[in-house]
Coordinates of C-alpha atoms and ligand atoms in Angstrom, one line a residue:
M104 CA 0.0 0.0 0.0
D105 CA 1.2 3.5 -0.9
V106 CA 1.0 5.7 2.2
M107 CA 0.8 9.5 1.9
R108 CA 1.1 11.7 4.9
V109 CA -0.6 15.0 4.9
K110 CA -0.9 17.8 7.5
N111 CA -4.7 17.7 7.9
A112 CA -8.0 16.7 6.5
D113 CA -8.1 19.6 4.1
E114 CA -4.7 18.7 2.5
G115 CA -5.8 15.0 2.5
G116 CA -9.1 15.8 0.6
K117 CA -7.1 17.8 -1.9
K118 CA -4.7 14.9 -2.5
A119 CA -7.6 12.5 -2.9
F120 CA -9.3 14.8 -5.4
E121 CA -6.0 15.1 -7.4
I122 CA -5.8 11.3 -7.6
L123 CA -9.5 11.2 -8.8
K124 CA -8.7 13.8 -11.4
E125 CA -5.7 11.8 -12.6
G126 CA -7.9 8.7 -12.7
I127 CA -10.4 10.5 -14.9
A128 CA -7.6 11.6 -17.2
N129 CA -6.8 7.9 -17.5
G130 CA -10.4 6.9 -18.3
A131 CA -11.9 6.3 -14.8
N132 CA -15.7 6.4 -15.2
T133 CA -17.2 4.8 -12.1
F134 CA -16.5 5.9 -8.5
G135 CA -17.3 4.0 -5.3
L136 CA -18.1 6.6 -2.7
A137 CA -18.3 6.8 1.0
T138 CA -20.1 9.0 3.5
G139 CA -19.1 10.2 7.0
S140 CA -16.8 13.0 8.0
T141 CA -13.7 11.7 6.3
P142 CA -14.5 12.4 2.6
E143 CA -16.1 15.7 3.2
T144 CA -13.0 17.8 2.2
M145 CA -12.6 15.7 -0.9
Y146 CA -16.2 16.4 -1.9
S147 CA -15.6 20.1 -1.3
Y148 CA -12.7 20.1 -3.7
M149 CA -14.8 18.2 -6.2
V150 CA -17.7 20.7 -5.9
A151 CA -15.3 23.7 -6.2
S152 CA -13.6 22.3 -9.2
D153 CA -14.5 22.7 -12.9
V154 CA -14.3 18.9 -13.4
D155 CA -17.5 17.7 -15.2
F156 CA -18.9 14.5 -13.7
S157 CA -22.1 14.5 -15.8
D158 CA -20.9 11.4 -17.7
K159 CA -19.7 9.6 -14.6
V160 CA -21.4 7.0 -12.4
S161 CA -21.2 6.7 -8.6
V162 CA -21.9 3.6 -6.5
N163 CA -22.1 4.3 -2.7
L164 CA -20.9 1.9 -0.1
D165 CA -23.8 1.8 2.3
E166 CA -27.1 3.0 3.7
Y167 CA -28.9 2.7 7.0
V168 CA -31.9 0.3 7.1
G169 CA -35.2 2.1 7.7
L170 CA -34.2 5.5 6.4
D171 CA -35.3 6.9 3.1
G172 CA -33.4 9.3 0.9
N173 CA -35.3 12.3 2.2
D174 CA -34.3 11.6 5.8
E175 CA -31.6 14.0 6.8
Q176 CA -29.6 11.2 8.5
S177 CA -29.7 8.9 5.4
Y178 CA -26.6 8.5 3.4
R179 CA -28.5 9.3 0.2
Y180 CA -29.3 12.7 1.8
F181 CA -25.7 13.2 2.8
M182 CA -24.5 12.5 -0.7
D183 CA -27.1 14.8 -2.3
Q184 CA -26.1 17.6 0.1
H185 CA -22.3 17.2 -0.1
L186 CA -21.9 16.3 -3.7
F187 CA -24.7 15.4 -6.1
N188 CA -26.8 18.5 -5.8
H189 CA -23.8 20.6 -6.7
K190 CA -22.0 18.2 -9.2
P191 CA -24.5 16.2 -11.2
F192 CA -23.4 12.7 -12.2
K193 CA -24.9 10.6 -15.0
K194 CA -26.2 8.1 -12.5
T195 CA -25.8 7.8 -8.7
Y196 CA -26.5 4.5 -6.8
V197 CA -27.0 4.2 -3.0
P198 CA -28.6 1.1 -1.5
N199 CA -32.3 1.5 -0.7
G200 CA -32.6 1.5 3.1
K201 CA -36.4 1.4 2.8
A202 CA -36.6 -1.7 0.7
T203 CA -39.3 -4.1 2.0
D204 CA -37.3 -7.1 1.0
L205 CA -33.7 -6.5 2.1
D206 CA -32.3 -9.7 0.7
A207 CA -33.7 -8.8 -2.8
E208 CA -32.2 -5.3 -2.3
C209 CA -28.8 -6.8 -1.6
Q210 CA -29.1 -8.9 -4.8
R211 CA -30.2 -5.9 -6.8
Y212 CA -27.2 -3.9 -5.5
D213 CA -24.8 -6.7 -6.4
G214 CA -26.2 -6.4 -9.9
V215 CA -25.6 -2.7 -9.9
I216 CA -22.0 -3.2 -8.9
A217 CA -21.6 -6.0 -11.5
D218 CA -23.0 -3.7 -14.2
N219 CA -20.8 -0.7 -13.1
P220 CA -17.4 -2.0 -12.2
I221 CA -15.7 0.4 -9.9
D222 CA -12.6 2.2 -11.2
I223 CA -11.8 4.1 -8.0
Q224 CA -13.2 3.3 -4.6
V225 CA -13.0 5.9 -1.9
L226 CA -13.0 4.6 1.7
G227 CA -12.8 5.9 5.2
I228 CA -12.1 3.5 8.1
G229 CA -13.9 2.9 11.3
Q230 CA -12.2 2.9 14.7
N231 CA -12.7 -0.8 14.8
G232 CA -11.2 -1.2 11.3
H233 CA -14.4 -1.5 9.4
I234 CA -14.7 -0.5 5.7
G235 CA -18.1 0.3 4.4
F236 CA -20.2 -1.2 7.2
N237 CA -18.2 -4.5 7.1
E238 CA -17.7 -4.9 10.8
P239 CA -15.0 -7.1 12.4
G240 CA -15.7 -10.8 11.7
T241 CA -17.2 -10.2 8.2
S242 CA -16.1 -12.7 5.6
F243 CA -13.7 -11.3 3.0
D244 CA -15.9 -13.1 0.5
A245 CA -19.0 -11.1 1.5
T246 CA -21.1 -9.4 -1.2
T247 CA -23.8 -6.8 -0.4
H248 CA -25.5 -7.8 2.9
V249 CA -27.4 -6.5 5.9
V250 CA -25.3 -5.8 9.0
E251 CA -26.0 -5.4 12.7
L252 CA -23.9 -2.4 13.6
T253 CA -21.5 -2.9 16.5
D254 CA -21.7 -0.7 19.6
S255 CA -18.5 1.0 18.6
T256 CA -20.0 2.1 15.3
V257 CA -23.3 3.1 16.7
N258 CA -21.4 5.2 19.3
A259 CA -19.2 6.8 16.7
N260 CA -22.2 7.7 14.5
K261 CA -24.4 9.1 17.3
R262 CA -22.8 12.5 16.8
Y263 CA -25.2 12.9 13.8
F264 CA -28.3 12.1 15.8
D265 CA -30.3 13.8 18.6
K266 CA -30.0 10.8 20.8
I267 CA -28.3 7.4 20.7
E268 CA -31.7 5.6 20.4
D269 CA -32.2 7.3 17.1
V270 CA -29.1 5.8 15.5
P271 CA -30.1 2.9 13.3
T272 CA -28.6 -0.4 14.3
R273 CA -28.8 -2.1 10.9
A274 CA -27.3 -1.1 7.6
L275 CA -26.9 -2.4 4.0
T276 CA -23.4 -2.5 2.9
M277 CA -21.4 -3.4 -0.1
G278 CA -19.3 -6.5 0.7
I279 CA -15.5 -6.7 1.0
Q280 CA -15.3 -8.9 -2.1
S281 CA -16.8 -6.1 -4.1
I282 CA -14.6 -3.5 -2.6
M283 CA -11.6 -5.6 -3.4
K284 CA -12.6 -5.8 -7.1
S285 CA -12.3 -2.0 -7.5
K286 CA -9.3 -1.2 -9.8
K287 CA -7.9 1.4 -7.4
I288 CA -8.7 2.3 -3.8
I289 CA -8.1 5.5 -1.9
L290 CA -8.5 5.2 1.8
M291 CA -8.4 8.4 3.9
A292 CA -8.0 8.5 7.7
F293 CA -7.9 11.7 9.8
G294 CA -7.7 12.1 13.5
K295 CA -6.3 10.4 16.6
A296 CA -9.3 8.1 17.0
K297 CA -8.2 6.3 13.8
A298 CA -4.5 5.8 14.8
D299 CA -4.9 2.3 16.2
A300 CA -7.0 1.0 13.3
V301 CA -4.6 2.5 10.8
K302 CA -1.6 0.8 12.5
S303 CA -3.4 -2.6 12.5
M304 CA -4.5 -2.1 8.8
L305 CA -0.9 -1.4 7.6
E306 CA 1.3 -3.3 10.0
G307 CA -0.9 -6.0 11.5
E308 CA -1.8 -9.5 10.1
V309 CA -4.5 -9.8 7.4
T310 CA -7.5 -10.9 9.4
E311 CA -11.3 -10.7 9.2
N312 CA -11.2 -9.3 12.7
L313 CA -9.7 -6.1 11.2
P314 CA -11.6 -5.7 7.9
A315 CA -9.4 -3.0 6.5
S316 CA -6.4 -5.3 6.7
V317 CA -7.7 -7.1 3.6
L318 CA -6.4 -4.1 1.6
Q319 CA -2.9 -5.4 2.1
N320 CA -3.9 -8.0 -0.6
H321 CA -5.0 -5.3 -3.1
G322 CA -2.4 -4.2 -5.7
D323 CA -3.3 -0.5 -5.9
V324 CA -4.2 1.2 -2.7
V325 CA -3.3 4.8 -1.7
V326 CA -3.7 5.5 2.0
I327 CA -3.9 9.2 2.9
L328 CA -3.2 10.0 6.6
D329 CA -3.0 13.1 8.6
E330 CA -0.5 13.5 11.3
D331 CA -2.8 12.2 14.1
A332 CA -4.0 9.1 12.1
A333 CA -0.4 8.3 11.4
S334 CA 0.8 8.9 14.9
K335 CA 1.2 5.3 15.9
L336 CA 3.1 4.1 12.8
Ligands
F6R101 C1 -19.4 5.4 5.3 C2 -18.6 4.2 5.6 C3 -17.8 4.0 6.8 C4 -17.0 5.3 7.2 C5 -16.3 5.0 8.6 C6 -15.6 6.3 9.0 O1 -20.0 5.3 4.0 O2 -18.5 3.4 4.7 O3 -17.0 2.9 6.7 O4 -16.1 5.5 6.2 O5 -17.3 4.7 9.5 O6 -16.5 7.3 9.3 P1 -16.0 8.8 9.5 O7 -15.5 9.2 8.2 O8 -17.3 9.5 9.9 O9 -15.0 8.8 10.6

């Protein structure tokens, strides 16, 4: 894995955006996208740029079960607010958290991923080493599935909700197998809370107990770290 150290999240987002731009110049058409605080600076650089995404496709990693796209806490809403309302794409895919048949929704989403192979996947990392919502213990062979979120993840995400009881406890997520099929992966991590997970991802054994460690088996990963996230390396 190619590790880039930056001063802060702003510089990290700028670097990630530059890598996206270079990818586009080399023919990248489909982008796997993440939500959460980590990619926000990258999205700001995308929005502020003159790069045209109207012929590009995005495939998001995950969505909370039970929230529809108009819910301000949904990941669809997040993506609309931070990116899509400002930079139109040809097509944007996010799992449907309101699907009545969740298994059918997982299969449908796997079809979306198969029809739109991801050129560049953007990832954050959870404090417990999750990528997407693939929590510790998830098989590396997993495709899109429903997950019960761990207490660690629910706690980390409660900052977006009025009270912890409002944080959904289930989500739909793209699986690790699909993430690993992306041609190129950019993982960003900012802040001290990520330092342990980053160290295990880069220096620990490859294990399903630390989902991000699977990235050691991918041939083209750029890891962008601020000083705090890199502080335990
Ligand atoms: C979100 C996602 C998650 C986040 C991770 C870090 O779509 O896939 O894996 O990337 O939970 O979240 P933040 O960036 O909020 O620290």
